[in-house]
PDB file of C-alpha atoms in Angstrom:
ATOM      1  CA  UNK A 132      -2.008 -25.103  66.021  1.00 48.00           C
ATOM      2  CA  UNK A 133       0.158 -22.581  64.377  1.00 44.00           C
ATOM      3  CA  UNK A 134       3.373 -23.224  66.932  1.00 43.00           C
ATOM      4  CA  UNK A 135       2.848 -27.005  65.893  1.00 40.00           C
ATOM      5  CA  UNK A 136       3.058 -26.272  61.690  1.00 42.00           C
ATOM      6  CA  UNK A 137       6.215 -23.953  62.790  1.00 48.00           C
ATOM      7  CA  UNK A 138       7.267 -26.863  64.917  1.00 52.00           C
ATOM      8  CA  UNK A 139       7.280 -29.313  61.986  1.00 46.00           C
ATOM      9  CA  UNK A 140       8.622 -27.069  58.761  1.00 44.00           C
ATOM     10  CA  UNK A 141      11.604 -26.472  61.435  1.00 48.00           C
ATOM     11  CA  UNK A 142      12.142 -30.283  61.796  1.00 52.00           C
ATOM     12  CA  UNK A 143      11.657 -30.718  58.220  1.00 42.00           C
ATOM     13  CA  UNK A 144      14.256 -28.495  57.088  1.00 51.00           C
ATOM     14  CA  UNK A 145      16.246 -29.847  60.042  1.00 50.00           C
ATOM     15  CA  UNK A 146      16.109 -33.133  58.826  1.00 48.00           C
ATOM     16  CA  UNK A 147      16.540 -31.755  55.073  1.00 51.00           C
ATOM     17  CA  UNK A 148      20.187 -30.233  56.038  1.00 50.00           C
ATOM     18  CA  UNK A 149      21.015 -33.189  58.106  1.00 55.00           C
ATOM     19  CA  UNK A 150      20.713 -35.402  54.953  1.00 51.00           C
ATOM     20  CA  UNK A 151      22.372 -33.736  52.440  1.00 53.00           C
ATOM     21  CA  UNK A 152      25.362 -32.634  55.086  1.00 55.00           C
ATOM     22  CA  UNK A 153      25.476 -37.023  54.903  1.00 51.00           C
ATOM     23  CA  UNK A 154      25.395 -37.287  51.499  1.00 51.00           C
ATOM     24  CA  UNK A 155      28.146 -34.635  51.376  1.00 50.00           C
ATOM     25  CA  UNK A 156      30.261 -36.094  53.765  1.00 51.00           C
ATOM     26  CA  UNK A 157      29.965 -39.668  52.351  1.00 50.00           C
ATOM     27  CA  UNK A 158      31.205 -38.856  49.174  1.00 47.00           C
ATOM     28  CA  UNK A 159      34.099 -36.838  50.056  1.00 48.00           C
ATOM     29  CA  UNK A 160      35.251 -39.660  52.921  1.00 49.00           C
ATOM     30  CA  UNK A 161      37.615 -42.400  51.142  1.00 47.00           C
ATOM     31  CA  UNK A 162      37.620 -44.730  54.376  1.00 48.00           C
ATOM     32  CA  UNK A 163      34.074 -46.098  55.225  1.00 47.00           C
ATOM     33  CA  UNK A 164      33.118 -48.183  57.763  1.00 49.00           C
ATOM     34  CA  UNK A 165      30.641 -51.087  57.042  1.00 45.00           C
ATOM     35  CA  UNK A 166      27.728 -49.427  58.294  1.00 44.00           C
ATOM     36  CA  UNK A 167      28.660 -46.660  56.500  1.00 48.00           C
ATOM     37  CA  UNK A 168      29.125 -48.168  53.317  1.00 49.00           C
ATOM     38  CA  UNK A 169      25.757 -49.666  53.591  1.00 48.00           C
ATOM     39  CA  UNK A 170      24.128 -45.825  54.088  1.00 48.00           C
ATOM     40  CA  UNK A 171      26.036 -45.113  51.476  1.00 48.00           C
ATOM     41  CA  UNK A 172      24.856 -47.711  49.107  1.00 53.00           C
ATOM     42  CA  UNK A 173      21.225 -46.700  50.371  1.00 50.00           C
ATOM     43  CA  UNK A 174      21.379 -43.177  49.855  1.00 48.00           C
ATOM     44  CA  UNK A 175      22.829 -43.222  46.034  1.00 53.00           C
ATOM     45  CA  UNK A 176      20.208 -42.812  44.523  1.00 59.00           C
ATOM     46  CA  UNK A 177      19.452 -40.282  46.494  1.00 53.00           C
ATOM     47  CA  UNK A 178      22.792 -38.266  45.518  1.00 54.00           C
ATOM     48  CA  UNK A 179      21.596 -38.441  41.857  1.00 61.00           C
ATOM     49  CA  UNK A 180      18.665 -37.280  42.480  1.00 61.00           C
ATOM     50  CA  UNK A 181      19.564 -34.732  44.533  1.00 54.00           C
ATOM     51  CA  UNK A 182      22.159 -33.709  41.504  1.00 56.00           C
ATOM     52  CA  UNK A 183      20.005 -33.185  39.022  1.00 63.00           C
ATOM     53  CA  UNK A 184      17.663 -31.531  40.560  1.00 58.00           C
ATOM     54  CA  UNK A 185      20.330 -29.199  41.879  1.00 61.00           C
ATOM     55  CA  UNK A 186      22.173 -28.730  38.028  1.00 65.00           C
ATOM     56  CA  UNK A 187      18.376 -28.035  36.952  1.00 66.00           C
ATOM     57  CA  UNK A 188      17.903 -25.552  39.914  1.00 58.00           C
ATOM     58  CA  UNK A 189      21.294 -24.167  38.367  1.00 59.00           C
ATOM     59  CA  UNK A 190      20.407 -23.620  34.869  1.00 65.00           C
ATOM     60  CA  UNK A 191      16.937 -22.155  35.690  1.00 65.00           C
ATOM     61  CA  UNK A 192      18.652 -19.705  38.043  1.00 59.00           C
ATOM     62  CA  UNK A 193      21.341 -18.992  35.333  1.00 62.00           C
ATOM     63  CA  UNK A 194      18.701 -18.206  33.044  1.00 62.00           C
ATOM     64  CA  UNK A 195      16.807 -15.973  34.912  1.00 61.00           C
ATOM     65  CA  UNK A 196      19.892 -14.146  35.834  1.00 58.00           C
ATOM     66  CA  UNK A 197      20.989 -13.767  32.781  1.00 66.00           C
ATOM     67  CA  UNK A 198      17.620 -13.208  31.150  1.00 63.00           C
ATOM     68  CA  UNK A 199      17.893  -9.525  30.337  1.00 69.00           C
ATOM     69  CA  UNK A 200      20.976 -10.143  28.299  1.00 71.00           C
ATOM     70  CA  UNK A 201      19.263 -13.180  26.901  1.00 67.00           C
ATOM     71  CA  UNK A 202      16.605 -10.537  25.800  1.00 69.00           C
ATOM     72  CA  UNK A 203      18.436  -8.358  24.325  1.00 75.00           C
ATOM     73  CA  UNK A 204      20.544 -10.538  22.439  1.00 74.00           C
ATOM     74  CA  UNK A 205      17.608 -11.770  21.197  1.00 76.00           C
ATOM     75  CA  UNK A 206      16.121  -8.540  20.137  1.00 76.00           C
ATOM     76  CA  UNK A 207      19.924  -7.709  18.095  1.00 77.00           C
ATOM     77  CA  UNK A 208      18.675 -11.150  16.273  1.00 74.00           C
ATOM     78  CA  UNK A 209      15.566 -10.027  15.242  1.00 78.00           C
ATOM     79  CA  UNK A 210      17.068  -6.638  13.900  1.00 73.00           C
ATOM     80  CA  UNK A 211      19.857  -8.433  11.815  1.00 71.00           C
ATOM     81  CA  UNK A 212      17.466 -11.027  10.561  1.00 74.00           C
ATOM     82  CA  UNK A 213      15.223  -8.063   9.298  1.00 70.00           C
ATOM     83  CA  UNK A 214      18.335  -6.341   7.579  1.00 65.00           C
ATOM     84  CA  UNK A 215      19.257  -9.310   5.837  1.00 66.00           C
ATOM     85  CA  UNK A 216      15.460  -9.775   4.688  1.00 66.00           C
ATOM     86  CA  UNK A 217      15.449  -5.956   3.593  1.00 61.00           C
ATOM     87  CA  UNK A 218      19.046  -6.212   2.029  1.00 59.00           C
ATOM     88  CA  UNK A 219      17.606  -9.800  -0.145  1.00 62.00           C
ATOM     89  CA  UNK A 220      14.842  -8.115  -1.212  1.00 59.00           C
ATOM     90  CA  UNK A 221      16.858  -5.276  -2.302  1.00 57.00           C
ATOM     91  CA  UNK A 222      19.571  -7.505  -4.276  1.00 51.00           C
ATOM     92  CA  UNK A 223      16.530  -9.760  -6.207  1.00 53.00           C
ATOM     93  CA  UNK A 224      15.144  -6.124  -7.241  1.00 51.00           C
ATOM     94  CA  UNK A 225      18.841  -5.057  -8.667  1.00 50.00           C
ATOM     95  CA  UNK A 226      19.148  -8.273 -10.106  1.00 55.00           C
ATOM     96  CA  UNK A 227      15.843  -8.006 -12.516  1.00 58.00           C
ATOM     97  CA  UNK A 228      16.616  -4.626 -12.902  1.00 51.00           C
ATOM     98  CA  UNK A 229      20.052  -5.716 -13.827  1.00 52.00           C
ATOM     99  CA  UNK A 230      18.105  -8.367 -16.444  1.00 60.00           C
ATOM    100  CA  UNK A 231      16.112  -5.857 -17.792  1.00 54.00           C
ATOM    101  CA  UNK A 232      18.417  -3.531 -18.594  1.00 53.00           C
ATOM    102  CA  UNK A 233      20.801  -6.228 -20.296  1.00 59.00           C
ATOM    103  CA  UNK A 234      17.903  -7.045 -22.799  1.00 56.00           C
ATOM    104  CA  UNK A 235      17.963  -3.083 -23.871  1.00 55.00           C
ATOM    105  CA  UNK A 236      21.735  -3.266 -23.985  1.00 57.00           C
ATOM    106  CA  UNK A 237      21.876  -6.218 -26.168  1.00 60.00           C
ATOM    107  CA  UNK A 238      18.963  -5.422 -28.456  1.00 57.00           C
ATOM    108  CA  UNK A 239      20.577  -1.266 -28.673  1.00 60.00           C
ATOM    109  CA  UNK A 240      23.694  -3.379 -29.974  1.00 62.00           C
ATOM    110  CA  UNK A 241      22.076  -4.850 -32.339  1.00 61.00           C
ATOM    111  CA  UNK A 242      20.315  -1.819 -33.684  1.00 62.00           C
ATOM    112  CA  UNK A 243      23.019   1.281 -33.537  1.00 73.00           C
ATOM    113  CA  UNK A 244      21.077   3.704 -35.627  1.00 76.00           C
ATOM    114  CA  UNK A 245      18.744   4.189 -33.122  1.00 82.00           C
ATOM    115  CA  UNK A 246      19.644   6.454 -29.661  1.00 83.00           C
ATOM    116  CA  UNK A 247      18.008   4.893 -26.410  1.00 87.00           C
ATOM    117  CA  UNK A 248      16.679   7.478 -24.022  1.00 90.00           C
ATOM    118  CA  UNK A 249      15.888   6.608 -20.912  1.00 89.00           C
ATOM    119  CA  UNK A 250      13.172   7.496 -18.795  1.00 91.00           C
ATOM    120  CA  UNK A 251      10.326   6.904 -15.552  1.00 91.00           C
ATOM    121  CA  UNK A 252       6.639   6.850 -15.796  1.00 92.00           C
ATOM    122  CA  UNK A 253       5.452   9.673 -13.376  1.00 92.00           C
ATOM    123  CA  UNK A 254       1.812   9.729 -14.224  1.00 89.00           C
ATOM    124  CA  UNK A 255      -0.891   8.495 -16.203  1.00 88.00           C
ATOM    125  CA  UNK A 256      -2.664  11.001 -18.760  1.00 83.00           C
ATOM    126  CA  UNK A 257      -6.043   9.809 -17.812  1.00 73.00           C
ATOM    127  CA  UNK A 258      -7.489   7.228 -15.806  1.00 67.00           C
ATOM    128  CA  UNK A 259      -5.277   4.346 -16.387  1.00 69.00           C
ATOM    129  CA  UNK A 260      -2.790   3.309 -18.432  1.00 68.00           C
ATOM    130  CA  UNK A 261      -4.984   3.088 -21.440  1.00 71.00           C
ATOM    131  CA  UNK A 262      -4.901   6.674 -21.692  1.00 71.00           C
ATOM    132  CA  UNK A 263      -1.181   6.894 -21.556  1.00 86.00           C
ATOM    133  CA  UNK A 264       1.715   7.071 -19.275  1.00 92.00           C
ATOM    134  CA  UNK A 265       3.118  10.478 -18.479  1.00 93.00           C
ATOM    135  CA  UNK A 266       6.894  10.080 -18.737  1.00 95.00           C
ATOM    136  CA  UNK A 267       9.993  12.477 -17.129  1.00 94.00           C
ATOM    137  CA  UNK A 268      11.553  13.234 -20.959  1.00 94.00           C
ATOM    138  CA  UNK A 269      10.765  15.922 -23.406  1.00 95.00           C
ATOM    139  CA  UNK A 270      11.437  18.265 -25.863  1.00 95.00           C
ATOM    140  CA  UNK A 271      14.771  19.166 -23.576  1.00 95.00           C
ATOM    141  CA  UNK A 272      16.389  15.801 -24.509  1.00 93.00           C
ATOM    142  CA  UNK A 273      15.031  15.815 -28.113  1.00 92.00           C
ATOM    143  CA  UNK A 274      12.053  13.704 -27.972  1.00 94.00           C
ATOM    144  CA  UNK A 275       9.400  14.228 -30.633  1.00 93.00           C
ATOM    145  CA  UNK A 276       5.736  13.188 -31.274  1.00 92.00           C
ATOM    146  CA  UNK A 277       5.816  10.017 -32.793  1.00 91.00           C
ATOM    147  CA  UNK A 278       8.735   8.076 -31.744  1.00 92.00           C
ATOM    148  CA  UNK A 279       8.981   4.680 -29.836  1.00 93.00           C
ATOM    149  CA  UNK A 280       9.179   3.726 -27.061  1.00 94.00           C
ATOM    150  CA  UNK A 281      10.211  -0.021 -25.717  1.00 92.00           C
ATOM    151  CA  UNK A 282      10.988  -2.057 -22.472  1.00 90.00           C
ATOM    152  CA  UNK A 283      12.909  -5.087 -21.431  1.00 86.00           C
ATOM    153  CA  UNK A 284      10.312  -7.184 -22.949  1.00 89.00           C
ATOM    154  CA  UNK A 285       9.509  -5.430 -26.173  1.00 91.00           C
ATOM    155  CA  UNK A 286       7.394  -2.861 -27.743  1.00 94.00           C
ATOM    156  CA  UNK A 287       5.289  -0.634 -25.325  1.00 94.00           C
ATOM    157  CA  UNK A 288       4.302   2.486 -28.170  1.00 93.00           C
ATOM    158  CA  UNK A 289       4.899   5.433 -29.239  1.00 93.00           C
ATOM    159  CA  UNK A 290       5.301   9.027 -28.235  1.00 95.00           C
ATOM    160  CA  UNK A 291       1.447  11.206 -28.805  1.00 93.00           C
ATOM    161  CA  UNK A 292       1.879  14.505 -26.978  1.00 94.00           C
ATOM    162  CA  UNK A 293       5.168  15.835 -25.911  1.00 96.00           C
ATOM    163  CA  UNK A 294       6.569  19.040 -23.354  1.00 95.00           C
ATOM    164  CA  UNK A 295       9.072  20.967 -22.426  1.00 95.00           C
ATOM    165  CA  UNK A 296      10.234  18.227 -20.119  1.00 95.00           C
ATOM    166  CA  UNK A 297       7.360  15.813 -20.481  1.00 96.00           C
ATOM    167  CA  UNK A 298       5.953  13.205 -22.923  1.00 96.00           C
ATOM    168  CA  UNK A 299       2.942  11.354 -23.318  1.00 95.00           C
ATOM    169  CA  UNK A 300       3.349   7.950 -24.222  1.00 95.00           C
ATOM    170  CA  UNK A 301       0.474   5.615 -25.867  1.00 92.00           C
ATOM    171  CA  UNK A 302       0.765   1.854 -25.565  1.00 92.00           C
ATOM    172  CA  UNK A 303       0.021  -0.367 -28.253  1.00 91.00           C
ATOM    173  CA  UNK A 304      -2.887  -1.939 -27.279  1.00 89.00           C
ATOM    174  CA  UNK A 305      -4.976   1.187 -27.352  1.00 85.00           C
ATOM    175  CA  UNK A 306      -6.829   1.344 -30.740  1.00 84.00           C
ATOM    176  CA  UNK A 307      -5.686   4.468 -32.042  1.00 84.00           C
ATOM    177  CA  UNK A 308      -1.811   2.861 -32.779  1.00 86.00           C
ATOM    178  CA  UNK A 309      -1.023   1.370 -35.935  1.00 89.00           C
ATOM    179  CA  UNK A 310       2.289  -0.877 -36.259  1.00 91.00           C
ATOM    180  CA  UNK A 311       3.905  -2.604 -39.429  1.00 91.00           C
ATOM    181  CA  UNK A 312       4.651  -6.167 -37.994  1.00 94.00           C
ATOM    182  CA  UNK A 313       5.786  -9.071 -39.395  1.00 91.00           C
ATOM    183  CA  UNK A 314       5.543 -13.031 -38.441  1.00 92.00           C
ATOM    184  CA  UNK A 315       9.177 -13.974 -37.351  1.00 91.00           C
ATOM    185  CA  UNK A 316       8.760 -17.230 -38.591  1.00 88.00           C
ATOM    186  CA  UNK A 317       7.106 -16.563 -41.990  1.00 86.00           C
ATOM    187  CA  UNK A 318       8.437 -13.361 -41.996  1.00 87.00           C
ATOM    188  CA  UNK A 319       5.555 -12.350 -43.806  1.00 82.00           C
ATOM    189  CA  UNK A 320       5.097  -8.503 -43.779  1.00 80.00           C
ATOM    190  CA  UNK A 321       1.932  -7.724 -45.377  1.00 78.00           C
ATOM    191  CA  UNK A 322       0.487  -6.743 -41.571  1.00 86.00           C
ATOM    192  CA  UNK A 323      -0.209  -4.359 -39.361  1.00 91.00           C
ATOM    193  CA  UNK A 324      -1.669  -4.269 -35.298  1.00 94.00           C
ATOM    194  CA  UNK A 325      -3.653  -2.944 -33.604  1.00 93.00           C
ATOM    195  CA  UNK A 326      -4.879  -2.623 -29.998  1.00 92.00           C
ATOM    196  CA  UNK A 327      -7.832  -4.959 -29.305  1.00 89.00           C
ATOM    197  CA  UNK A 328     -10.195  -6.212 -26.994  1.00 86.00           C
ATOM    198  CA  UNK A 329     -11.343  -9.618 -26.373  1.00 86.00           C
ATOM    199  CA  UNK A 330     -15.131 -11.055 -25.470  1.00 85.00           C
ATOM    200  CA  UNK A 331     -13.252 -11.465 -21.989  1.00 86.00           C
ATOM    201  CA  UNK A 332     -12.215  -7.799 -21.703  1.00 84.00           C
ATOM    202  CA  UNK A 333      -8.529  -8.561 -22.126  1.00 87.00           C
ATOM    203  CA  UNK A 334      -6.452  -6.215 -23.090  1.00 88.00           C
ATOM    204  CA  UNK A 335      -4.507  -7.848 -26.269  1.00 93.00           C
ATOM    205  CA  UNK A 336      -3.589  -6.752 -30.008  1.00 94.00           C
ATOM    206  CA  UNK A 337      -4.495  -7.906 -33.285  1.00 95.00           C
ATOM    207  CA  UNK A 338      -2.791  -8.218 -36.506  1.00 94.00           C
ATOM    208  CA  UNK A 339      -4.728  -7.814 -40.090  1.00 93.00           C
ATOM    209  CA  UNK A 340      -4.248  -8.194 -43.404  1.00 89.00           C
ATOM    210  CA  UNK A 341      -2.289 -11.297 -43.608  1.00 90.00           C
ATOM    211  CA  UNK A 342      -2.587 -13.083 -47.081  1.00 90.00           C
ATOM    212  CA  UNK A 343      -5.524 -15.749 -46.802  1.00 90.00           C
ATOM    213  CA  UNK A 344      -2.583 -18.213 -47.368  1.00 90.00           C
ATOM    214  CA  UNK A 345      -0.229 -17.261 -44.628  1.00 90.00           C
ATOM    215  CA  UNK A 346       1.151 -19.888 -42.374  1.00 90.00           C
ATOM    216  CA  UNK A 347       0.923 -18.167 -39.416  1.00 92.00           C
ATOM    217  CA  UNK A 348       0.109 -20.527 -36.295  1.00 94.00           C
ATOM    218  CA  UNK A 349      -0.749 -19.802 -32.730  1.00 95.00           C
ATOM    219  CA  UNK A 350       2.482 -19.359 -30.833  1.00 96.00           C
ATOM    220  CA  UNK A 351       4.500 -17.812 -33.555  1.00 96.00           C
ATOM    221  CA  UNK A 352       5.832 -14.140 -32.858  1.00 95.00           C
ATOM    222  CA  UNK A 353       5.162 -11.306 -33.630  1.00 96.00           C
ATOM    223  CA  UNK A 354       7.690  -8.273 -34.223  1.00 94.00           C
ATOM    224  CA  UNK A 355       8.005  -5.081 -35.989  1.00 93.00           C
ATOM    225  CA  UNK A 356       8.822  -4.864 -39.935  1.00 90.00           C
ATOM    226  CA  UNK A 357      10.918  -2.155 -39.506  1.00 84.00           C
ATOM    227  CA  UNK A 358       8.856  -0.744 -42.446  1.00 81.00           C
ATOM    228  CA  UNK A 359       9.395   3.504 -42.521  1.00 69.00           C
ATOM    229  CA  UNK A 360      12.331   3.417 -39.869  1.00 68.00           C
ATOM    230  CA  UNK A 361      10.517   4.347 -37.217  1.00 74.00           C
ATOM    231  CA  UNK A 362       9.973   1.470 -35.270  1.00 82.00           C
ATOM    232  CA  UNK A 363      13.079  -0.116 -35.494  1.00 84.00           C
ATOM    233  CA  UNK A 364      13.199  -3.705 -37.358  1.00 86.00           C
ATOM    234  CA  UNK A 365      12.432  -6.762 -34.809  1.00 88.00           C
ATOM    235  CA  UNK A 366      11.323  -5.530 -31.928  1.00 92.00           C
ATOM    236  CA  UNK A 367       9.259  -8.187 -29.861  1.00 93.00           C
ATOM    237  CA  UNK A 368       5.543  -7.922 -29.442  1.00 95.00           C
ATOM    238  CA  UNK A 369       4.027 -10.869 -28.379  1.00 96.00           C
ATOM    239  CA  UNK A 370       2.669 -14.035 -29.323  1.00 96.00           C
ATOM    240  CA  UNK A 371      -0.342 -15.401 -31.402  1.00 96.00           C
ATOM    241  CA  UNK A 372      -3.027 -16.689 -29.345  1.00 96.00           C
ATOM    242  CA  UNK A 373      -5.430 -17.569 -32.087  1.00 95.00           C
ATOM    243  CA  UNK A 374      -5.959 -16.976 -35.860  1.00 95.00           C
ATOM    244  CA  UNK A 375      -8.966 -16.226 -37.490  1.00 93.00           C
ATOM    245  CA  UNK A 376     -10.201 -16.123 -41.185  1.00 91.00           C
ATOM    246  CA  UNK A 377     -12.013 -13.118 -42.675  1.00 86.00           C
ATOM    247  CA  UNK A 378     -13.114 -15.161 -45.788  1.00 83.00           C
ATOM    248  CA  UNK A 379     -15.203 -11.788 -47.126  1.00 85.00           C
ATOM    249  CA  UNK A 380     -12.191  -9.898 -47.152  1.00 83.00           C
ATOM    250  CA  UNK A 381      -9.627 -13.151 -47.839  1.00 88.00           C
ATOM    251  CA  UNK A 382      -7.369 -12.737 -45.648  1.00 91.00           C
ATOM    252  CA  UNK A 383      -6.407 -13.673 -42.238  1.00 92.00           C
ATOM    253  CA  UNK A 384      -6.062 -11.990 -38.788  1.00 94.00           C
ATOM    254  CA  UNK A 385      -3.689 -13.151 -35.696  1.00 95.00           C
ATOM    255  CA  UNK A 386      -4.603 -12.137 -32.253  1.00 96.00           C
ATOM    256  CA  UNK A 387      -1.602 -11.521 -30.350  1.00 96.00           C
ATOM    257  CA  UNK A 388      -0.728 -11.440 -26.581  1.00 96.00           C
ATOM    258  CA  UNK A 389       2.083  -8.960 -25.918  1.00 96.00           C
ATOM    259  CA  UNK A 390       4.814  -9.936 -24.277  1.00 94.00           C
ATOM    260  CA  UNK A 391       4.759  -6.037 -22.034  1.00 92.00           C
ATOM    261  CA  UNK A 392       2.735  -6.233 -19.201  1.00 91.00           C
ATOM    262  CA  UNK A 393       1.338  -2.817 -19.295  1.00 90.00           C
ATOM    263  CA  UNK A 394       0.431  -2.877 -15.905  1.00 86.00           C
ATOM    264  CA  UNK A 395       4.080  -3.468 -14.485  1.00 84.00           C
ATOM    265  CA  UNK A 396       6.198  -1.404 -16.518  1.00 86.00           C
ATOM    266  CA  UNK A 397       9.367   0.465 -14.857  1.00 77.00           C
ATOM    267  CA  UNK A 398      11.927   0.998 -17.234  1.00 82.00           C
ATOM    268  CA  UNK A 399      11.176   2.520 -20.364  1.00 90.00           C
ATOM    269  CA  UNK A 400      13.032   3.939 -23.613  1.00 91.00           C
ATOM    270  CA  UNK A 401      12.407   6.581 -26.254  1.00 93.00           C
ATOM    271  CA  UNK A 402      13.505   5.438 -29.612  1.00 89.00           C
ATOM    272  CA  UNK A 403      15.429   7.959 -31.339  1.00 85.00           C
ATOM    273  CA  UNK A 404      16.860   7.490 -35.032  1.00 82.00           C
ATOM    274  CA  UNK A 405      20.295   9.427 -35.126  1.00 78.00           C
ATOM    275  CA  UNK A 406      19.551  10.185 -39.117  1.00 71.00           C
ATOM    276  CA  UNK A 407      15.980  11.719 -39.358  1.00 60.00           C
ATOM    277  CA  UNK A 408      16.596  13.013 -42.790  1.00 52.00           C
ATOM    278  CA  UNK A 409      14.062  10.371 -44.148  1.00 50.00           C
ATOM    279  CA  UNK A 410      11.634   9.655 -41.556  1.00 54.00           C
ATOM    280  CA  UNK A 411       8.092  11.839 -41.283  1.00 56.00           C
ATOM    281  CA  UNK A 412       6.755  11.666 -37.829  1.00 53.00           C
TER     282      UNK A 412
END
């Protein structure tokens, strides 16, 4: 049984050779006999066949010879793609940095009696950021209890505690900070904020003692008076969310969203006066 399957794989292959040796030889003859044009006619179809499948055979052999460079090539990809990710990433962070810093810039320009002093939150002074944010700037570079401190967006506090080469910075919306304010469009100055908390737990400020008459509106802003010289004059706070009437006392209160997001901050500023002759901290 076995010498018969040998028998017939032989004549199969045999045969196989014998065929394409015809097709080979038919297409490279120019003079053709009848009988052999007639084969030849036949066994077209077969040649294309036969083509293809051999040009397939050749790419899939290509491929898997070539397969380790196709690998690695393809690993070099993947590495450049991930550069190009990392280096994106890196140029959209430079470029908000770039933002933020141009706000400082322009709003320093406006307001030259003031020094701006750089500096990084390295801590917090309790639990969060309601407690305060430890900052990398002290006594060393001049800083003093009581001055303010700002970011890109506007007003983030004012200096509580300060160290050798350390300060302790409290953000407005904790209770214990008091700022003069005034409504930018009214520019009614009567008011002062102060950190509050909503019935939702939000974090937010409020401003009081506004005349009983005061225009103020939700959406209007709200920035510094500039009242003192401490804080300088217009710095941003935020926006009015809601006004409310104290009708005992007669006057009206703004609750204000800040415009800081005291959970993102990066950058941040001392404000230093360059003539403290006047000002009391």
């Amino acid at each position: 049984m076995r010498f018969f399957k040998n028998k017939l794989a032989v004549t199969v292959i045999v045969l196989s050779v014998t065929f394409l040796s015809l097709i080979v030889y038919t297409v490279k003859r120019d003079d053709k006999t009848i009988v052999e044009n007639g084969t030849s006619s036949a066994i077209k179809p077969a040649q294309s066949i036969v083509y293809k499948a051999t040009s397939r055979l050749k790419e899939t052999l290509d491929f898997f010879l070539n397969f380790s460079e196709v690998k690695d090539e393809n690993k070099k990809l993947t590495v450049e793609n991930e550069e190009l990710k990392s280096k994106l990433i890196q140029y959209s962070d430079l470029e908000e940095e770039n933002e933020r810093l141009r706000s400082v810039v322009n709003f320093a320009n406006q307001n030259d009696n003031y020094n701006y002093i750089g500096c990084d939150i390295i801590g917090y002074s309790g639990g969060n950021f309601l407690d305060g944010y430890i900052v990398n700037k002290g006594e060393n570079e001049g800083i003093k209890k009581g001055m303010v401190v700002i970011a890109a967006k506007g007003l983030v506090g004012k200096v509580t505690t300060v160290g050798s080469n350390w300060s302790i910075v409290q953000s407005l919306i904790n209770e214990n900070i008091a700022v003069s304010v005034m409504v930018e469009s009214t520019r009614e100055s009567t008011g002062y904020l102060k950190g509050y908390k909503d019935n939702k737990n939000r974090n937010l400020a409020k401003v009081y003692n506004l005349p009983i008459d005061s225009q103020v509106k939700e959406g209007d802003v709200i920035i510094t008076s500039g009242v003192g010289m401490i804080y300088p004059k217009e710095i941003k706070i935020g926006e009015v969310v809601s006004v409310e009437e104290d009708k005992i006392k007669v006057m009206k209160n703004a609750v204000v969203k800040p415009y800081v997001d005291f959970n993102k901050l990066e950058e941040l500023f001392i404000v230093s006066p360059k003539d403290t002759r006047e000002i009391k901290y």
